[in-house]
Amino acid sequence: MNSTTVTTLDDDEVEKPAPVRTGAHLYATDIKVSGQPLDPGHVGRIIKPRELVDIIELTPLNRSETILYNQLLAHAWNNIRTTPVHKVLKASLRGSHESNDRLHDAFDKLMGAWAKIRARDQQTGAMATFRVHLLGSNKEEDQDDGYFYYTFPPDLLAVIAQSKAWATIKSHIMYALRSKYSIRLYEMVERRIGLNKQHEEFTIDEFRSMLGVQEGKLDRYADFNKYCLKPALGEVNHLTDFVVQIAAVKRGRAVEKLHMAWFKKSPADLRQAHDEREKSRIGRAARWTGRVEVISFDEEPV
């Protein structure tokens, strides 16, 4: 694979803090992708700026498309500010798939995907909402073992270049998560886990947008809770390096907000999550039954 050179990161290696720029803030692009994030069989670290995590996605992406976008971002990341066109072997994006059929459709979907991103306007200094496409012009070689050439839109690159907050996504955990909602919840917490706080409140609409719930789907809170929140919470708590709690905050009988709290796991629980990721997916849901934090209408944040 013709890819960006990265530093190997072993499974049990402790990540060292990135060096801070002298006399300046640390930017997301100062942090480097490491390991082998395009290979589900190896450990890697993906850097994803806050603006692409806390996103209002107007073109919903499924799990495969979400992972593919993270792969393209990771492959380009270490040179994203200096290299206008990136190229990657299509075979390196396939995962366990034997053909490129999945990739063709996913490239089409990403080409048309766009989102609302809140970021600071460099010209005015004020916060603004940017409407941007997630992927720029691209070219795919016809042969199965060919390259995919791609770019990112200038407006998106401008937002990325000034980002000062990011999620450090562990690729081996991302691949283990089987739902797009789980991946998005995992990214949300990875973006916040190093902050000087352990909880945050969101409106229902904000949380739906961040998890990538399609407009017009799961409109009732009970359905959103049952088919999105609870399954995502179960997977994240079972397979990642932290514990997440989500509680419904009511006004009268109506759910007004969601209160999310997150905590790093103990060494024993970290080892248990690691061991679970190494096991077959068969029977995994049954193994976490009974350990999912219940989100009910009557539950109050702790």
mmCIF file of C-alpha atoms in Angstrom:
data_model
loop_
_atom_site.group_PDB
_atom_site.id
_atom_site.type_symbol
_atom_site.label_atom_id
_atom_site.label_comp_id
_atom_site.label_asym_id
_atom_site.label_seq_id
_atom_site.Cartn_x
_atom_site.Cartn_y
_atom_site.Cartn_z
ATOM 1 C CA MET A 1 0.000 0.000 0.000
ATOM 2 C CA ASN A 2 1.300 3.452 -0.873
ATOM 3 C CA SER A 3 0.448 5.272 2.301
ATOM 4 C CA THR A 4 1.658 7.990 4.574
ATOM 5 C CA THR A 5 4.511 6.843 6.794
ATOM 6 C CA VAL A 6 3.264 6.495 10.345
ATOM 7 C CA THR A 7 4.709 5.530 13.690
ATOM 8 C CA THR A 8 3.900 2.062 14.973
ATOM 9 C CA LEU A 9 1.691 2.045 18.046
ATOM 10 C CA ASP A 10 1.538 -1.219 19.968
ATOM 11 C CA ASP A 11 -1.650 -2.443 21.648
ATOM 12 C CA ASP A 12 -0.430 -1.775 25.172
ATOM 13 C CA GLU A 13 1.715 1.258 24.381
ATOM 14 C CA VAL A 14 0.869 4.383 26.330
ATOM 15 C CA GLU A 15 0.399 7.359 24.052
ATOM 16 C CA LYS A 16 2.713 10.236 24.906
ATOM 17 C CA PRO A 17 1.402 13.802 24.915
ATOM 18 C CA ALA A 18 2.075 15.607 21.658
ATOM 19 C CA PRO A 19 4.570 18.472 21.796
ATOM 20 C CA VAL A 20 3.025 21.913 22.081
ATOM 21 C CA ARG A 21 4.003 24.611 19.603
ATOM 22 C CA THR A 22 6.218 27.252 21.122
ATOM 23 C CA GLY A 23 4.277 30.456 21.609
ATOM 24 C CA ALA A 24 1.177 29.133 19.883
ATOM 25 C CA HIS A 25 -1.816 26.889 20.420
ATOM 26 C CA LEU A 26 -1.693 23.259 19.441
ATOM 27 C CA TYR A 27 -3.720 22.510 16.321
ATOM 28 C CA ALA A 28 -5.343 19.224 15.378
ATOM 29 C CA THR A 29 -3.045 18.965 12.373
ATOM 30 C CA ASP A 30 -0.027 19.023 14.734
ATOM 31 C CA ILE A 31 -1.105 15.583 15.980
ATOM 32 C CA LYS A 32 -0.086 12.753 13.703
ATOM 33 C CA VAL A 33 -1.888 9.624 12.636
ATOM 34 C CA SER A 34 0.067 6.552 13.730
ATOM 35 C CA GLY A 35 0.015 2.778 13.415
ATOM 36 C CA GLN A 36 -1.922 1.132 10.589
ATOM 37 C CA PRO A 37 -5.398 2.674 10.766
ATOM 38 C CA LEU A 38 -6.517 1.309 7.375
ATOM 39 C CA ASP A 39 -5.978 -2.312 8.432
ATOM 40 C CA PRO A 40 -8.654 -3.812 10.726
ATOM 41 C CA GLY A 41 -6.136 -6.422 11.858
ATOM 42 C CA HIS A 42 -3.699 -3.891 13.328
ATOM 43 C CA VAL A 43 -3.654 -1.020 15.782
ATOM 44 C CA GLY A 44 -3.842 2.549 14.567
ATOM 45 C CA ARG A 45 -4.672 6.053 15.711
ATOM 46 C CA ILE A 46 -6.884 8.389 13.682
ATOM 47 C CA ILE A 47 -7.089 12.112 14.377
ATOM 48 C CA LYS A 48 -10.499 13.620 13.649
ATOM 49 C CA PRO A 49 -11.055 17.347 14.268
ATOM 50 C CA ARG A 50 -13.874 18.453 16.524
ATOM 51 C CA GLU A 51 -15.709 20.060 13.614
ATOM 52 C CA LEU A 52 -16.093 16.649 11.931
ATOM 53 C CA VAL A 53 -17.168 14.935 15.156
ATOM 54 C CA ASP A 54 -19.741 17.398 16.505
ATOM 55 C CA ILE A 55 -21.334 17.629 13.099
ATOM 56 C CA ILE A 56 -24.812 18.243 11.745
ATOM 57 C CA GLU A 57 -24.734 15.671 8.977
ATOM 58 C CA LEU A 58 -27.401 16.297 6.378
ATOM 59 C CA THR A 59 -26.398 13.331 4.224
ATOM 60 C CA PRO A 60 -26.610 10.318 6.555
ATOM 61 C CA LEU A 61 -23.798 7.819 6.137
ATOM 62 C CA ASN A 62 -24.053 4.134 7.040
ATOM 63 C CA ARG A 63 -21.396 2.240 9.001
ATOM 64 C CA SER A 64 -19.266 1.323 5.974
ATOM 65 C CA GLU A 65 -19.346 4.873 4.616
ATOM 66 C CA THR A 66 -18.489 6.325 8.032
ATOM 67 C CA ILE A 67 -15.485 4.009 8.324
ATOM 68 C CA LEU A 68 -14.396 4.714 4.738
ATOM 69 C CA TYR A 69 -14.437 8.457 5.364
ATOM 70 C CA ASN A 70 -12.350 7.991 8.509
ATOM 71 C CA GLN A 71 -9.916 5.871 6.493
ATOM 72 C CA LEU A 72 -9.569 8.527 3.788
ATOM 73 C CA LEU A 73 -9.114 11.225 6.424
ATOM 74 C CA ALA A 74 -6.498 9.160 8.263
ATOM 75 C CA HIS A 75 -4.570 8.304 5.093
ATOM 76 C CA ALA A 76 -4.343 11.979 4.128
ATOM 77 C CA TRP A 77 -4.011 13.484 7.581
ATOM 78 C CA ASN A 78 -0.260 13.779 8.125
ATOM 79 C CA ASN A 79 0.037 15.764 4.874
ATOM 80 C CA ILE A 80 -3.467 17.211 4.647
ATOM 81 C CA ARG A 81 -2.278 20.837 4.746
ATOM 82 C CA THR A 82 0.479 20.423 2.165
ATOM 83 C CA THR A 83 -0.667 17.760 -0.307
ATOM 84 C CA PRO A 84 -3.611 18.753 -2.546
ATOM 85 C CA VAL A 85 -4.308 15.292 -4.010
ATOM 86 C CA HIS A 86 -4.035 12.073 -2.032
ATOM 87 C CA LYS A 87 -3.897 8.561 -3.441
ATOM 88 C CA VAL A 88 -4.582 5.213 -1.818
ATOM 89 C CA LEU A 89 -4.821 1.667 -3.121
ATOM 90 C CA LYS A 90 -8.451 0.617 -3.270
ATOM 91 C CA ALA A 91 -7.508 -2.803 -1.904
ATOM 92 C CA SER A 92 -6.332 -1.165 1.333
ATOM 93 C CA LEU A 93 -9.827 0.251 1.918
ATOM 94 C CA ARG A 94 -11.753 -2.987 1.419
ATOM 95 C CA GLY A 95 -11.205 -4.545 4.816
ATOM 96 C CA SER A 96 -12.389 -8.165 4.695
ATOM 97 C CA HIS A 97 -14.339 -7.657 1.441
ATOM 98 C CA GLU A 98 -13.076 -9.530 -1.616
ATOM 99 C CA SER A 99 -14.219 -7.015 -4.233
ATOM 100 C CA ASN A 100 -14.510 -3.266 -4.734
ATOM 101 C CA ASP A 101 -18.301 -3.303 -5.175
ATOM 102 C CA ARG A 102 -18.889 -1.751 -1.753
ATOM 103 C CA LEU A 103 -16.330 0.940 -2.463
ATOM 104 C CA HIS A 104 -17.946 2.123 -5.710
ATOM 105 C CA ASP A 105 -21.236 2.935 -3.978
ATOM 106 C CA ALA A 106 -19.500 4.428 -0.948
ATOM 107 C CA PHE A 107 -17.363 6.742 -3.102
ATOM 108 C CA ASP A 108 -20.545 7.949 -4.830
ATOM 109 C CA LYS A 109 -22.235 8.563 -1.478
ATOM 110 C CA LEU A 110 -19.276 10.446 -0.022
ATOM 111 C CA MET A 111 -18.978 12.573 -3.152
ATOM 112 C CA GLY A 112 -22.503 13.863 -2.584
ATOM 113 C CA ALA A 113 -22.359 14.073 1.211
ATOM 114 C CA TRP A 114 -22.477 17.445 2.883
ATOM 115 C CA ALA A 115 -22.840 18.728 6.399
ATOM 116 C CA LYS A 116 -23.242 21.774 8.594
ATOM 117 C CA ILE A 117 -20.139 22.528 10.630
ATOM 118 C CA ARG A 118 -19.897 25.151 13.368
ATOM 119 C CA ALA A 119 -16.496 26.836 13.445
ATOM 120 C CA ARG A 120 -14.905 30.216 13.917
ATOM 121 C CA ASP A 121 -14.839 32.399 10.813
ATOM 122 C CA GLN A 122 -11.231 33.396 10.154
ATOM 123 C CA GLN A 123 -12.300 36.667 8.556
ATOM 124 C CA THR A 124 -14.645 37.931 11.296
ATOM 125 C CA GLY A 125 -13.506 35.937 14.335
ATOM 126 C CA ALA A 126 -17.132 35.057 15.096
ATOM 127 C CA MET A 127 -18.659 31.609 15.239
ATOM 128 C CA ALA A 128 -20.445 30.654 12.023
ATOM 129 C CA THR A 129 -22.202 27.711 10.394
ATOM 130 C CA PHE A 130 -20.420 26.385 7.310
ATOM 131 C CA ARG A 131 -22.169 24.162 4.773
ATOM 132 C CA VAL A 132 -19.494 21.978 3.227
ATOM 133 C CA HIS A 133 -19.102 18.837 1.180
ATOM 134 C CA LEU A 134 -17.181 16.100 2.956
ATOM 135 C CA LEU A 135 -15.157 15.009 -0.088
ATOM 136 C CA GLY A 136 -13.838 16.918 -3.063
ATOM 137 C CA SER A 137 -13.173 15.882 -6.651
ATOM 138 C CA ASN A 138 -11.716 12.408 -7.037
ATOM 139 C CA LYS A 139 -10.665 9.780 -9.561
ATOM 140 C CA GLU A 140 -10.857 5.979 -9.365
ATOM 141 C CA GLU A 141 -8.703 3.769 -11.558
ATOM 142 C CA ASP A 142 -10.740 1.064 -13.261
ATOM 143 C CA GLN A 143 -8.577 -1.920 -12.375
ATOM 144 C CA ASP A 144 -9.401 -3.728 -9.124
ATOM 145 C CA ASP A 145 -5.902 -3.203 -7.746
ATOM 146 C CA GLY A 146 -5.815 0.441 -8.834
ATOM 147 C CA TYR A 147 -5.633 3.678 -6.908
ATOM 148 C CA PHE A 148 -8.261 6.081 -5.650
ATOM 149 C CA TYR A 149 -7.201 9.731 -5.987
ATOM 150 C CA TYR A 150 -9.108 12.231 -3.847
ATOM 151 C CA THR A 151 -9.204 15.764 -2.506
ATOM 152 C CA PHE A 152 -10.964 17.660 0.263
ATOM 153 C CA PRO A 153 -12.948 20.839 -0.495
ATOM 154 C CA PRO A 154 -11.089 24.117 0.211
ATOM 155 C CA ASP A 155 -13.757 25.320 2.659
ATOM 156 C CA LEU A 156 -13.434 22.100 4.678
ATOM 157 C CA LEU A 157 -9.630 22.308 4.624
ATOM 158 C CA ALA A 158 -9.829 25.863 5.964
ATOM 159 C CA VAL A 159 -11.920 24.656 8.902
ATOM 160 C CA ILE A 160 -9.601 21.707 9.553
ATOM 161 C CA ALA A 161 -6.503 23.921 9.450
ATOM 162 C CA GLN A 162 -7.712 26.074 12.337
ATOM 163 C CA SER A 163 -9.177 23.294 14.511
ATOM 164 C CA LYS A 164 -7.806 23.201 18.062
ATOM 165 C CA ALA A 165 -9.782 20.214 19.362
ATOM 166 C CA TRP A 166 -9.972 16.641 18.115
ATOM 167 C CA ALA A 167 -10.876 13.034 18.798
ATOM 168 C CA THR A 168 -8.113 10.442 18.962
ATOM 169 C CA ILE A 169 -9.882 7.442 17.459
ATOM 170 C CA LYS A 170 -8.357 4.022 18.016
ATOM 171 C CA SER A 171 -8.972 2.311 14.705
ATOM 172 C CA HIS A 172 -9.079 -1.222 16.137
ATOM 173 C CA ILE A 173 -11.937 -0.107 18.396
ATOM 174 C CA MET A 174 -13.719 1.653 15.516
ATOM 175 C CA TYR A 175 -13.645 -1.534 13.407
ATOM 176 C CA ALA A 176 -15.001 -3.580 16.339
ATOM 177 C CA LEU A 177 -18.116 -1.401 16.622
ATOM 178 C CA ARG A 178 -20.896 -2.780 14.415
ATOM 179 C CA SER A 179 -23.238 0.219 14.247
ATOM 180 C CA LYS A 180 -22.758 3.692 12.804
ATOM 181 C CA TYR A 181 -24.467 5.038 15.928
ATOM 182 C CA SER A 182 -21.894 3.277 18.117
ATOM 183 C CA ILE A 183 -19.021 4.710 16.078
ATOM 184 C CA ARG A 184 -20.408 8.227 16.282
ATOM 185 C CA LEU A 185 -21.011 7.944 20.038
ATOM 186 C CA TYR A 186 -17.467 6.610 20.458
ATOM 187 C CA GLU A 187 -16.094 9.593 18.505
ATOM 188 C CA MET A 188 -18.115 12.018 20.630
ATOM 189 C CA VAL A 189 -16.591 10.684 23.828
ATOM 190 C CA GLU A 190 -13.051 10.426 22.446
ATOM 191 C CA ARG A 191 -13.351 14.104 21.561
ATOM 192 C CA ARG A 192 -14.266 14.926 25.180
ATOM 193 C CA ILE A 193 -12.406 12.366 27.277
ATOM 194 C CA GLY A 194 -9.369 14.594 27.887
ATOM 195 C CA LEU A 195 -11.316 17.718 28.823
ATOM 196 C CA ASN A 196 -11.631 19.086 32.354
ATOM 197 C CA LYS A 197 -15.204 17.894 32.600
ATOM 198 C CA GLN A 198 -16.969 14.557 32.667
ATOM 199 C CA HIS A 199 -20.477 15.413 31.527
ATOM 200 C CA GLU A 200 -22.413 17.491 29.018
ATOM 201 C CA GLU A 201 -26.045 18.099 28.110
ATOM 202 C CA PHE A 202 -27.527 18.053 24.617
ATOM 203 C CA THR A 203 -30.942 18.665 23.161
ATOM 204 C CA ILE A 204 -32.553 15.635 21.535
ATOM 205 C CA ASP A 205 -32.061 17.198 18.102
ATOM 206 C CA GLU A 206 -28.371 17.859 18.779
ATOM 207 C CA PHE A 207 -27.773 14.283 19.890
ATOM 208 C CA ARG A 208 -29.681 12.866 16.919
ATOM 209 C CA SER A 209 -27.589 14.971 14.536
ATOM 210 C CA MET A 210 -24.285 13.961 16.125
ATOM 211 C CA LEU A 211 -25.221 10.289 15.906
ATOM 212 C CA GLY A 212 -26.210 10.686 12.252
ATOM 213 C CA VAL A 213 -29.885 9.788 12.622
ATOM 214 C CA GLN A 214 -31.635 10.505 9.339
ATOM 215 C CA GLU A 215 -34.274 13.216 9.387
ATOM 216 C CA GLY A 216 -37.724 11.650 9.602
ATOM 217 C CA LYS A 217 -36.388 8.450 11.216
ATOM 218 C CA LEU A 218 -36.880 7.490 14.870
ATOM 219 C CA ASP A 219 -38.769 10.714 15.531
ATOM 220 C CA ARG A 220 -40.389 9.440 18.737
ATOM 221 C CA TYR A 221 -38.033 9.520 21.724
ATOM 222 C CA ALA A 222 -39.056 5.978 22.672
ATOM 223 C CA ASP A 223 -37.953 4.710 19.223
ATOM 224 C CA PHE A 224 -34.772 6.793 19.249
ATOM 225 C CA ASN A 225 -33.965 5.403 22.689
ATOM 226 C CA LYS A 226 -34.731 1.778 21.793
ATOM 227 C CA TYR A 227 -33.175 1.508 18.337
ATOM 228 C CA CYS A 228 -30.326 4.018 18.536
ATOM 229 C CA LEU A 229 -29.247 5.087 22.028
ATOM 230 C CA LYS A 230 -29.422 1.814 23.934
ATOM 231 C CA PRO A 231 -27.675 -0.356 21.313
ATOM 232 C CA ALA A 232 -24.947 2.257 20.796
ATOM 233 C CA LEU A 233 -24.455 2.659 24.521
ATOM 234 C CA GLY A 234 -24.223 -1.096 24.997
ATOM 235 C CA GLU A 235 -21.530 -1.496 22.356
ATOM 236 C CA VAL A 236 -19.492 1.496 23.482
ATOM 237 C CA ASN A 237 -19.515 0.443 27.125
ATOM 238 C CA HIS A 238 -18.625 -3.130 26.219
ATOM 239 C CA LEU A 239 -15.833 -2.552 23.693
ATOM 240 C CA THR A 240 -14.181 0.819 24.305
ATOM 241 C CA ASP A 241 -11.850 2.238 26.945
ATOM 242 C CA PHE A 242 -14.472 4.161 28.880
ATOM 243 C CA VAL A 243 -17.928 3.948 30.431
ATOM 244 C CA VAL A 244 -20.696 6.228 29.178
ATOM 245 C CA GLN A 245 -23.926 7.037 30.981
ATOM 246 C CA ILE A 246 -26.845 8.802 29.307
ATOM 247 C CA ALA A 247 -29.896 9.974 31.197
ATOM 248 C CA ALA A 248 -33.087 11.641 30.021
ATOM 249 C CA VAL A 249 -33.776 15.096 31.473
ATOM 250 C CA LYS A 250 -37.479 15.872 31.544
ATOM 251 C CA ARG A 251 -39.637 18.941 31.683
ATOM 252 C CA GLY A 252 -42.947 17.646 32.935
ATOM 253 C CA ARG A 253 -43.455 14.339 31.149
ATOM 254 C CA ALA A 254 -41.554 15.327 28.021
ATOM 255 C CA VAL A 255 -37.877 14.527 27.547
ATOM 256 C CA GLU A 256 -36.135 17.850 26.976
ATOM 257 C CA LYS A 257 -32.431 16.994 27.006
ATOM 258 C CA LEU A 258 -29.959 14.154 27.350
ATOM 259 C CA HIS A 259 -27.272 14.250 30.012
ATOM 260 C CA MET A 260 -24.116 12.351 28.992
ATOM 261 C CA ALA A 261 -21.327 11.460 31.417
ATOM 262 C CA TRP A 262 -18.128 9.557 30.666
ATOM 263 C CA PHE A 263 -15.456 7.905 32.779
ATOM 264 C CA LYS A 264 -12.220 6.094 32.016
ATOM 265 C CA LYS A 265 -12.312 2.374 32.784
ATOM 266 C CA SER A 266 -10.238 0.720 35.466
ATOM 267 C CA PRO A 267 -7.217 -1.381 34.352
ATOM 268 C CA ALA A 268 -9.233 -4.571 34.901
ATOM 269 C CA ASP A 269 -12.144 -3.279 32.814
ATOM 270 C CA LEU A 270 -9.747 -2.116 30.093
ATOM 271 C CA ARG A 271 -8.318 -5.621 29.874
ATOM 272 C CA GLN A 272 -11.824 -7.088 29.739
ATOM 273 C CA ALA A 273 -12.754 -4.764 26.843
ATOM 274 C CA HIS A 274 -9.527 -5.705 25.042
ATOM 275 C CA ASP A 275 -10.240 -9.415 25.495
ATOM 276 C CA GLU A 276 -13.788 -8.961 24.192
ATOM 277 C CA ARG A 277 -12.537 -7.238 21.049
ATOM 278 C CA GLU A 278 -10.301 -10.234 20.434
ATOM 279 C CA LYS A 279 -13.220 -12.676 20.628
ATOM 280 C CA SER A 280 -15.600 -13.613 17.849
ATOM 281 C CA ARG A 281 -18.530 -11.254 17.311
ATOM 282 C CA ILE A 282 -20.827 -14.274 17.610
ATOM 283 C CA GLY A 283 -22.536 -14.121 20.974
ATOM 284 C CA ARG A 284 -21.189 -10.667 21.780
ATOM 285 C CA ALA A 285 -24.608 -9.079 22.239
ATOM 286 C CA ALA A 286 -25.571 -11.798 24.666
ATOM 287 C CA ARG A 287 -22.390 -11.233 26.654
ATOM 288 C CA TRP A 288 -23.244 -7.621 27.343
ATOM 289 C CA THR A 289 -26.933 -8.301 28.114
ATOM 290 C CA GLY A 290 -27.752 -6.994 31.540
ATOM 291 C CA ARG A 291 -24.918 -4.482 31.527
ATOM 292 C CA VAL A 292 -26.507 -1.820 29.338
ATOM 293 C CA GLU A 293 -27.292 1.424 31.139
ATOM 294 C CA VAL A 294 -31.069 1.877 30.907
ATOM 295 C CA ILE A 295 -32.280 5.187 29.557
ATOM 296 C CA SER A 296 -35.845 5.692 30.642
ATOM 297 C CA PHE A 297 -38.321 8.527 30.719
ATOM 298 C CA ASP A 298 -38.110 8.586 34.494
ATOM 299 C CA GLU A 299 -34.348 8.525 34.768
ATOM 300 C CA GLU A 300 -32.586 11.610 36.098
ATOM 301 C CA PRO A 301 -28.908 12.460 35.540
ATOM 302 C CA VAL A 302 -26.565 11.487 38.347
#
